[in-house]
N, CA, C and O atoms as a DFTB+ gen file, in Angstrom:
548 C
 N C O
     1  1     -12.793      25.609     -12.027
     2  2     -13.116      24.348     -11.409
     3  2     -12.352      24.239     -10.087
     4  3     -11.141      24.457     -10.052
     5  1     -13.038      23.912      -9.028
     6  2     -12.419      23.805      -7.721
     7  2     -12.161      22.343      -7.404
     8  3     -13.017      21.483      -7.613
     9  1     -10.972      22.081      -6.897
    10  2     -10.610      20.728      -6.496
    11  2     -10.758      20.647      -4.988
    12  3     -10.071      21.354      -4.251
    13  1     -11.653      19.789      -4.532
    14  2     -11.857      19.623      -3.096
    15  2     -11.269      18.285      -2.681
    16  3     -11.687      17.240      -3.179
    17  1     -10.319      18.311      -1.787
    18  2      -9.688      17.079      -1.320
    19  2     -10.045      16.842       0.133
    20  3      -9.998      17.747       0.966
    21  1     -10.396      15.625       0.407
    22  2     -10.631      15.194       1.780
    23  2      -9.649      14.068       2.012
    24  3      -9.732      13.035       1.348
    25  1      -8.739      14.238       2.918
    26  2      -7.723      13.213       3.148
    27  2      -7.771      12.780       4.608
    28  3      -7.650      13.601       5.518
    29  1      -7.946      11.491       4.816
    30  2      -7.948      10.930       6.163
    31  2      -7.697       9.447       6.061
    32  3      -8.387       8.742       5.326
    33  1      -6.724       8.977       6.788
    34  2      -6.456       7.550       6.804
    35  2      -6.057       6.988       5.456
    36  3      -6.389       5.845       5.143
    37  1      -5.357       7.761       4.658
    38  2      -4.888       7.251       3.383
    39  2      -5.842       7.465       2.229
    40  3      -5.574       6.975       1.132
    41  1      -6.955       8.179       2.424
    42  2      -7.933       8.398       1.363
    43  2      -7.842       9.818       0.830
    44  3      -7.534      10.754       1.567
    45  1      -8.114       9.965      -0.458
    46  2      -8.235      11.294      -1.064
    47  2      -9.440      11.254      -1.985
    48  3      -9.655      10.275      -2.699
    49  1     -10.221      12.317      -1.967
    50  2     -11.423      12.391      -2.794
    51  2     -11.348      13.652      -3.632
    52  3     -11.172      14.749      -3.102
    53  1     -11.481      13.492      -4.947
    54  2     -11.596      14.634      -5.848
    55  2     -13.092      14.797      -6.088
    56  3     -13.645      14.243      -7.038
    57  1     -13.741      15.569      -5.208
    58  2     -15.198      15.695      -5.243
    59  2     -15.694      16.319      -6.543
    60  3     -16.771      15.973      -7.028
    61  1     -14.915      17.232      -7.104
    62  2     -15.347      17.906      -8.330
    63  2     -15.412      16.939      -9.505
    64  3     -16.200      17.142     -10.429
    65  1     -14.596      15.893      -9.480
    66  2     -14.536      14.966     -10.614
    67  2     -15.061      13.573     -10.282
    68  3     -15.100      12.722     -11.171
    69  1     -15.459      13.307      -9.057
    70  2     -16.019      12.009      -8.700
    71  2     -14.997      10.891      -8.637
    72  3     -15.314       9.748      -8.965
    73  1     -13.778      11.198      -8.222
    74  2     -12.717      10.207      -8.118
    75  2     -12.384       9.961      -6.653
    76  3     -12.252      10.907      -5.877
    77  1     -12.247       8.699      -6.274
    78  2     -11.793       8.335      -4.937
    79  2     -10.481       7.586      -5.107
    80  3     -10.403       6.637      -5.888
    81  1      -9.451       8.007      -4.382
    82  2      -8.122       7.404      -4.443
    83  2      -7.720       7.055      -3.030
    84  3      -7.736       7.921      -2.155
    85  1      -7.355       5.796      -2.780
    86  2      -6.996       5.383      -1.430
    87  2      -5.733       4.542      -1.432
    88  3      -5.388       3.905      -2.427
    89  1      -5.056       4.555      -0.298
    90  2      -3.873       3.730      -0.067
    91  2      -4.072       3.018       1.262
    92  3      -4.338       3.662       2.277
    93  1      -3.947       1.701       1.265
    94  2      -4.120       0.931       2.493
    95  2      -3.019      -0.117       2.611
    96  3      -2.460      -0.569       1.612
    97  1      -2.721      -0.490       3.844
    98  2      -1.767      -1.559       4.145
    99  2      -2.514      -2.693       4.815
   100  3      -3.461      -2.457       5.566
   101  1      -2.096      -3.931       4.551
   102  2      -2.754      -5.056       5.231
   103  2      -2.326      -5.154       6.689
   104  3      -3.016      -5.777       7.496
   105  1      -1.181      -4.538       7.039
   106  2      -0.757      -4.450       8.435
   107  2       0.206      -3.279       8.567
   108  3       0.900      -2.926       7.613
   109  1       0.243      -2.685       9.743
   110  2       1.112      -1.533       9.961
   111  2       2.312      -1.868      10.843
   112  3       3.180      -1.024      11.061
   113  1       2.359      -3.091      11.344
   114  2       3.497      -3.578      12.120
   115  2       3.919      -4.914      11.531
   116  3       3.087      -5.790      11.293
   117  1       5.219      -5.062      11.297
   118  2       5.729      -6.307      10.712
   119  2       7.124      -6.572      11.247
   120  3       7.816      -5.654      11.688
   121  1       7.529      -7.828      11.205
   122  2       8.900      -8.187      11.526
   123  2       9.772      -7.963      10.304
   124  3       9.296      -8.009       9.170
   125  1      11.020      -7.726      10.542
   126  2      11.983      -7.561       9.470
   127  2      11.902      -8.763       8.530
   128  3      12.004      -9.906       8.975
   129  1      11.720      -8.511       7.243
   130  2      11.651      -9.592       6.258
   131  2      10.258     -10.142       6.005
   132  3      10.074     -10.931       5.078
   133  1       9.254      -9.741       6.815
   134  2       7.881     -10.204       6.599
   135  2       7.209      -9.342       5.521
   136  3       7.381      -8.123       5.517
   137  1       6.450      -9.956       4.611
   138  2       5.794      -9.167       3.562
   139  2       4.625      -8.334       4.095
   140  3       3.918      -8.735       5.020
   141  1       4.450      -7.169       3.483
   142  2       3.345      -6.255       3.772
   143  2       2.730      -5.891       2.426
   144  3       3.454      -5.574       1.482
   145  1       1.398      -5.934       2.326
   146  2       0.737      -5.613       1.060
   147  2       0.176      -4.201       1.097
   148  3      -0.611      -3.846       1.974
   149  1       0.601      -3.403       0.122
   150  2       0.084      -2.050      -0.080
   151  2      -0.897      -2.114      -1.239
   152  3      -0.572      -2.654      -2.296
   153  1      -2.103      -1.565      -1.053
   154  2      -3.100      -1.509      -2.122
   155  2      -3.454      -0.054      -2.397
   156  3      -3.872       0.677      -1.499
   157  1      -3.282       0.354      -3.646
   158  2      -3.713       1.670      -4.114
   159  2      -4.963       1.449      -4.937
   160  3      -4.938       0.680      -5.897
   161  1      -6.064       2.110      -4.582
   162  2      -7.343       1.896      -5.246
   163  2      -7.879       3.209      -5.798
   164  3      -7.902       4.229      -5.110
   165  1      -8.305       3.162      -7.047
   166  2      -8.979       4.285      -7.705
   167  2     -10.376       3.831      -8.043
   168  3     -10.558       2.739      -8.581
   169  1     -11.376       4.652      -7.739
   170  2     -12.735       4.294      -8.121
   171  2     -13.508       5.553      -8.495
   172  3     -13.135       6.668      -8.130
   173  1     -14.589       5.342      -9.228
   174  2     -15.390       6.463      -9.712
   175  2     -14.983       6.810     -11.126
   176  3     -14.829       5.929     -11.971
   177  1     -14.811       8.084     -11.382
   178  2     -14.439       8.563     -12.709
   179  2     -12.931       8.402     -12.892
   180  3     -12.165       9.312     -12.576
   181  1     -12.504       7.246     -13.402
   182  2     -11.079       6.975     -13.559
   183  2     -10.572       7.328     -14.959
   184  3      -9.420       7.051     -15.295
   185  1     -11.441       7.942     -15.776
   186  2     -10.999       8.374     -17.103
   187  2      -9.951       9.469     -16.943
   188  3     -10.030      10.296     -16.035
   189  1      -8.995       9.460     -17.818
   190  2      -7.935      10.468     -17.843
   191  2      -7.094      10.498     -16.571
   192  3      -6.587      11.555     -16.194
   193  1      -6.940       9.354     -15.904
   194  2      -6.085       9.274     -14.720
   195  2      -4.704       8.809     -15.143
   196  3      -4.564       7.805     -15.841
   197  1      -3.684       9.541     -14.718
   198  2      -2.310       9.141     -14.944
   199  2      -1.809       8.460     -13.674
   200  3      -1.887       9.020     -12.580
   201  1      -1.295       7.250     -13.839
   202  2      -0.816       6.474     -12.697
   203  2       0.709       6.388     -12.729
   204  3       1.259       5.445     -13.298
   205  1       1.392       7.349     -12.131
   206  2       2.844       7.239     -12.099
   207  2       3.268       6.072     -11.204
   208  3       2.567       5.727     -10.253
   209  1       4.403       5.475     -11.509
   210  2       4.923       4.389     -10.688
   211  2       5.302       4.950      -9.324
   212  3       6.058       5.918      -9.244
   213  1       4.780       4.346      -8.235
   214  2       5.098       4.866      -6.903
   215  2       6.585       4.703      -6.587
   216  3       7.237       3.764      -7.046
   217  1       7.092       5.624      -5.807
   218  2       8.472       5.543      -5.344
   219  2       8.444       5.042      -3.913
   220  3       7.634       5.479      -3.095
   221  1       9.350       4.114      -3.630
   222  2       9.427       3.557      -2.284
   223  2      10.764       3.931      -1.658
   224  3      11.773       4.033      -2.355
   225  1      10.772       4.135      -0.346
   226  2      12.009       4.548       0.328
   227  2      13.032       3.411       0.382
   228  3      12.715       2.240       0.175
   229  1      14.267       3.810       0.667
   230  2      15.298       2.802       0.903
   231  2      14.856       1.939       2.065
   232  3      14.189       2.412       2.985
   233  1      15.226       0.686       2.020
   234  2      14.840      -0.225       3.087
   235  2      13.565      -0.983       2.781
   236  3      13.104      -1.766       3.612
   237  1      12.978      -0.771       1.597
   238  2      11.776      -1.495       1.172
   239  2      12.078      -2.162      -0.168
   240  3      12.503      -1.507      -1.119
   241  1      11.854      -3.460      -0.226
   242  2      11.995      -4.185      -1.491
   243  2      10.603      -4.512      -2.022
   244  3       9.759      -5.016      -1.282
   245  1      10.360      -4.229      -3.292
   246  2       9.093      -4.581      -3.941
   247  2       9.296      -5.947      -4.577
   248  3      10.080      -6.091      -5.515
   249  1       8.586      -6.954      -4.063
   250  2       8.784      -8.318      -4.564
   251  2       7.683      -8.764      -5.513
   252  3       7.831      -9.773      -6.204
   253  1       6.571      -8.016      -5.555
   254  2       5.474      -8.390      -6.439
   255  2       4.604      -7.169      -6.704
   256  3       4.449      -6.296      -5.850
   257  1       4.036      -7.130      -7.916
   258  2       3.106      -6.061      -8.281
   259  2       2.001      -6.672      -9.114
   260  3       2.270      -7.485      -9.998
   261  1       0.758      -6.295      -8.846
   262  2      -0.358      -6.774      -9.660
   263  2      -1.385      -5.654      -9.807
   264  3      -1.414      -4.706      -9.023
   265  1      -2.217      -5.790     -10.824
   266  2      -3.260      -4.799     -11.080
   267  2      -4.537      -5.523     -11.442
   268  3      -4.515      -6.501     -12.190
   269  1      -5.655      -5.043     -10.911
   270  2      -6.957      -5.595     -11.280
   271  2      -7.913      -4.448     -11.574
   272  3      -7.790      -3.360     -11.012
   273  1      -8.864      -4.709     -12.462
   274  2      -9.865      -3.716     -12.835
   275  2     -11.236      -4.341     -12.676
   276  3     -11.441      -5.497     -13.046
   277  1     -12.177      -3.584     -12.126
   278  2     -13.538      -4.070     -11.926
   279  2     -14.507      -3.091     -12.576
   280  3     -14.387      -1.878     -12.409
   281  1     -15.459      -3.628     -13.311
   282  2     -16.506      -2.819     -13.939
   283  2     -17.845      -3.191     -13.323
   284  3     -18.079      -4.355     -12.997
   285  1     -18.725      -2.209     -13.164
   286  2     -20.091      -2.479     -12.721
   287  2     -21.012      -1.444     -13.352
   288  3     -20.587      -0.349     -13.721
   289  1     -22.271      -1.813     -13.465
   290  2     -23.274      -0.892     -14.003
   291  2     -24.317      -0.665     -12.919
   292  3     -24.950      -1.605     -12.439
   293  1     -24.485       0.605     -12.539
   294  2     -25.464       0.976     -11.517
   295  2     -26.307       2.112     -12.051
   296  3     -25.797       3.166     -12.430
   297  1     -27.606       1.878     -12.072
   298  2     -28.560       2.892     -12.546
   299  2     -28.180       3.406     -13.930
   300  3     -28.304       4.595     -14.224
   301  1     -27.717       2.488     -14.772
   302  2     -27.380       2.841     -16.145
   303  2     -26.032       3.516     -16.318
   304  3     -25.678       3.914     -17.428
   305  1     -25.273       3.651     -15.235
   306  2     -23.956       4.285     -15.301
   307  2     -22.873       3.235     -15.096
   308  3     -22.944       2.430     -14.168
   309  1     -21.872       3.250     -15.969
   310  2     -20.750       2.324     -15.838
   311  2     -19.761       2.892     -14.839
   312  3     -19.296       4.023     -14.982
   313  1     -19.444       2.098     -13.827
   314  2     -18.447       2.488     -12.839
   315  2     -17.264       1.546     -12.961
   316  3     -17.426       0.368     -13.280
   317  1     -16.097       2.061     -12.710
   318  2     -14.888       1.267     -12.844
   319  2     -13.989       1.541     -11.644
   320  3     -13.918       2.668     -11.154
   321  1     -13.307       0.507     -11.179
   322  2     -12.305       0.700     -10.135
   323  2     -11.044      -0.060     -10.519
   324  3     -11.097      -1.110     -11.160
   325  1      -9.923       0.491     -10.114
   326  2      -8.614      -0.095     -10.400
   327  2      -7.905      -0.285      -9.071
   328  3      -7.863       0.630      -8.249
   329  1      -7.345      -1.475      -8.857
   330  2      -6.563      -1.747      -7.650
   331  2      -5.154      -2.162      -8.059
   332  3      -4.967      -3.075      -8.863
   333  1      -4.180      -1.483      -7.497
   334  2      -2.774      -1.820      -7.697
   335  2      -2.258      -2.372      -6.383
   336  3      -2.360      -1.714      -5.348
   337  1      -1.705      -3.574      -6.416
   338  2      -1.202      -4.204      -5.187
   339  2       0.302      -4.405      -5.299
   340  3       0.817      -4.895      -6.303
   341  1       0.983      -4.009      -4.235
   342  2       2.434      -4.161      -4.153
   343  2       2.743      -4.970      -2.903
   344  3       2.295      -4.627      -1.809
   345  1       3.509      -6.040      -3.064
   346  2       3.981      -6.795      -1.908
   347  2       5.370      -6.243      -1.582
   348  3       6.304      -6.336      -2.378
   349  1       5.470      -5.671      -0.395
   350  2       6.694      -5.015       0.052
   351  2       7.343      -5.834       1.159
   352  3       6.654      -6.398       2.009
   353  1       8.673      -5.896       1.144
   354  2       9.395      -6.586       2.207
   355  2      10.374      -5.599       2.835
   356  3      11.317      -5.156       2.180
   357  1      10.152      -5.251       4.110
   358  2      11.070      -4.340       4.798
   359  2      12.444      -4.979       4.961
   360  3      12.562      -6.152       5.317
   361  1      13.489      -4.180       4.692
   362  2      14.861      -4.662       4.778
   363  2      15.613      -4.090       5.979
   364  3      16.766      -4.448       6.220
   365  1      14.958      -3.198       6.732
   366  2      15.590      -2.615       7.912
   367  2      14.528      -2.344       8.966
   368  3      13.370      -2.072       8.649
   369  1      14.944      -2.425      10.225
   370  2      14.016      -2.175      11.333
   371  2      13.824      -0.676      11.520
   372  3      14.677       0.126      11.140
   373  1      12.689      -0.309      12.113
   374  2      12.377       1.090      12.379
   375  2      11.024       1.455      11.802
   376  3      10.259       0.581      11.396
   377  1      10.729       2.739      11.766
   378  2       9.474       3.231      11.203
   379  2       9.752       3.695       9.777
   380  3      10.619       4.537       9.544
   381  1       9.006       3.136       8.831
   382  2       9.178       3.469       7.424
   383  2       7.926       4.174       6.937
   384  3       6.812       3.678       7.106
   385  1       8.121       5.329       6.335
   386  2       6.998       6.130       5.823
   387  2       6.823       5.860       4.334
   388  3       7.785       5.903       3.566
   389  1       5.587       5.581       3.937
   390  2       5.236       5.348       2.534
   391  2       4.309       6.461       2.072
   392  3       3.351       6.804       2.764
   393  1       4.589       7.022       0.913
   394  2       3.727       8.057       0.363
   395  2       4.086       9.425       0.883
   396  3       5.116       9.602       1.533
   397  1       3.226      10.407       0.594
   398  2       1.901      10.262       0.006
   399  2       1.997       9.801      -1.449
   400  3       2.970      10.084      -2.148
   401  1       0.961       9.082      -1.883
   402  2       0.885       8.597      -3.255
   403  2       0.046       9.582      -4.058
   404  3      -0.918      10.157      -3.552
   405  1       0.429       9.766      -5.314
   406  2      -0.192      10.793      -6.144
   407  2      -0.634      10.229      -7.478
   408  3       0.077       9.428      -8.085
   409  1      -1.811      10.646      -7.939
   410  2      -2.257      10.418      -9.309
   411  2      -2.625      11.774      -9.888
   412  3      -2.904      12.720      -9.152
   413  1      -2.623      11.859     -11.198
   414  2      -3.036      13.087     -11.868
   415  2      -4.350      12.790     -12.574
   416  3      -4.431      11.882     -13.401
   417  1      -5.381      13.567     -12.239
   418  2      -6.716      13.375     -12.799
   419  2      -7.159      14.680     -13.443
   420  3      -7.416      15.674     -12.764
   421  1      -7.240      14.653     -14.758
   422  2      -7.634      15.849     -15.518
   423  2      -6.798      17.068     -15.125
   424  3      -7.315      18.152     -14.853
   425  1      -5.496      16.843     -15.109
   426  2      -4.477      17.865     -14.831
   427  2      -4.456      18.365     -13.379
   428  3      -3.835      19.387     -13.085
   429  1      -5.125      17.655     -12.487
   430  2      -5.113      17.992     -11.070
   431  2      -4.470      16.837     -10.303
   432  3      -4.771      15.671     -10.562
   433  1      -3.583      17.164      -9.358
   434  2      -2.980      16.126      -8.522
   435  2      -3.946      15.730      -7.412
   436  3      -4.562      16.581      -6.769
   437  1      -4.066      14.430      -7.202
   438  2      -4.861      13.891      -6.096
   439  2      -3.908      13.027      -5.283
   440  3      -3.314      12.089      -5.814
   441  1      -3.757      13.342      -3.979
   442  2      -2.784      12.662      -3.125
   443  2      -3.472      11.983      -1.954
   444  3      -4.499      12.443      -1.454
   445  1      -2.874      10.869      -1.529
   446  2      -3.311      10.221      -0.294
   447  2      -2.481      10.776       0.853
   448  3      -1.488      11.471       0.635
   449  1      -2.884      10.474       2.042
   450  2      -2.057      10.764       3.204
   451  2      -0.939       9.717       3.249
   452  3      -1.124       8.609       2.746
   453  1       0.212      10.041       3.836
   454  2       1.265       9.028       3.966
   455  2       0.864       7.938       4.947
   456  3       0.029       8.148       5.827
   457  1       1.471       6.776       4.782
   458  2       1.247       5.628       5.659
   459  2       2.564       5.279       6.327
   460  3       3.630       5.627       5.819
   461  1       2.501       4.592       7.470
   462  2       3.717       4.167       8.154
   463  2       3.663       2.694       8.487
   464  3       2.614       2.146       8.826
   465  1       4.831       2.062       8.381
   466  2       4.999       0.669       8.795
   467  2       6.038       0.672       9.911
   468  3       7.116       1.246       9.761
   469  1       5.713       0.033      11.025
   470  2       6.683      -0.157      12.094
   471  2       7.297      -1.540      11.901
   472  3       6.602      -2.554      11.945
   473  1       8.612      -1.562      11.687
   474  2       9.317      -2.818      11.410
   475  2      10.158      -3.172      12.629
   476  3      10.977      -2.378      13.091
   477  1       9.937      -4.381      13.140
   478  2      10.642      -4.842      14.338
   479  2      11.625      -5.946      13.975
   480  3      11.442      -6.677      13.001
   481  1      12.666      -6.043      14.781
   482  2      13.577      -7.173      14.638
   483  2      12.827      -8.425      15.099
   484  3      12.176      -8.389      16.143
   485  1      12.901      -9.523      14.353
   486  2      12.200     -10.725      14.806
   487  2      12.869     -11.292      16.051
   488  3      14.083     -11.193      16.225
   489  1      12.053     -11.886      16.908
   490  2      12.615     -12.543      18.080
   491  2      13.145     -13.900      17.650
   492  3      12.500     -14.622      16.890
   493  1      14.297     -14.228      18.134
   494  2      14.915     -15.502      17.764
   495  2      14.395     -16.608      18.672
   496  3      14.128     -16.367      19.850
   497  1      14.249     -17.824      18.135
   498  2      13.819     -18.932      18.990
   499  2      14.931     -19.261      19.982
   500  3      16.097     -18.955      19.734
   501  1      14.571     -19.887      21.108
   502  2      15.608     -20.240      22.085
   503  2      16.602     -21.226      21.475
   504  3      16.249     -22.032      20.615
   505  1      17.823     -21.148      21.926
   506  2      18.854     -22.056      21.419
   507  2      18.649     -23.449      21.996
   508  3      18.253     -23.607      23.150
   509  1      18.922     -24.443      21.183
   510  2      18.802     -25.832      21.630
   511  2      20.053     -26.242      22.390
   512  3      21.173     -25.908      22.003
   513  1      19.839     -26.980      23.492
   514  2      20.962     -27.536      24.251
   515  2      20.774     -29.039      24.286
   516  3      19.654     -29.533      24.421
   517  1      21.833     -29.735      24.169
   518  2      21.743     -31.191      24.261
   519  2      22.398     -31.653      25.556
   520  3      23.519     -31.252      25.866
   521  1      21.707     -32.486      26.303
   522  2      22.239     -33.128      27.505
   523  2      22.196     -34.619      27.251
   524  3      21.192     -35.288      27.497
   525  1      23.306     -35.117      26.756
   526  2      23.450     -36.527      26.421
   527  2      22.416     -36.925      25.368
   528  3      22.628     -36.671      24.183
   529  1      21.303     -37.543      25.771
   530  2      20.364     -38.095      24.797
   531  2      19.109     -37.264      24.637
   532  3      18.269     -37.609      23.806
   533  1      18.941     -36.223      25.363
   534  2      17.709     -35.440      25.207
   535  2      18.032     -34.009      24.824
   536  3      19.122     -33.497      25.076
   537  1      17.046     -33.390      24.209
   538  2      17.179     -32.006      23.766
   539  2      16.293     -31.151      24.651
   540  3      15.125     -31.473      24.864
   541  1      16.846     -30.064      25.165
   542  2      16.110     -29.174      26.044
   543  2      15.985     -27.825      25.375
   544  3      16.958     -27.298      24.835
   545  1      14.790     -27.267      25.409
   546  2      14.566     -25.915      24.871
   547  2      14.748     -24.897      25.972
   548  3      14.604     -23.698      25.734
């Protein structure tokens, strides 16, 4: 059995088994402390898929995790997709690399391409000055 992988923009396809695995971010640039949502999606033949817990680099806090499953019937075939969502909060400025993310499908590894988040220091609002009775920005 040949495993054919096509990886581009966070997607991986196991063509031999009909599995699509993707990793997406809701934004690739964020301020320090702003949440970023990572979604890992499996669709197609999700039977016998092992979902290891993803590892995140230092400087990323996972503040929330959720999972949803969707079923549909098309042309008499049951299709299923699974979405895992992680709300991540960057704890340091710079470029943070996430992934590649991996699942095991029928004893074959299927990986996404890595993703990057550019984390910037937030700009501070101007300091308030008081001149007697009025406030100036």
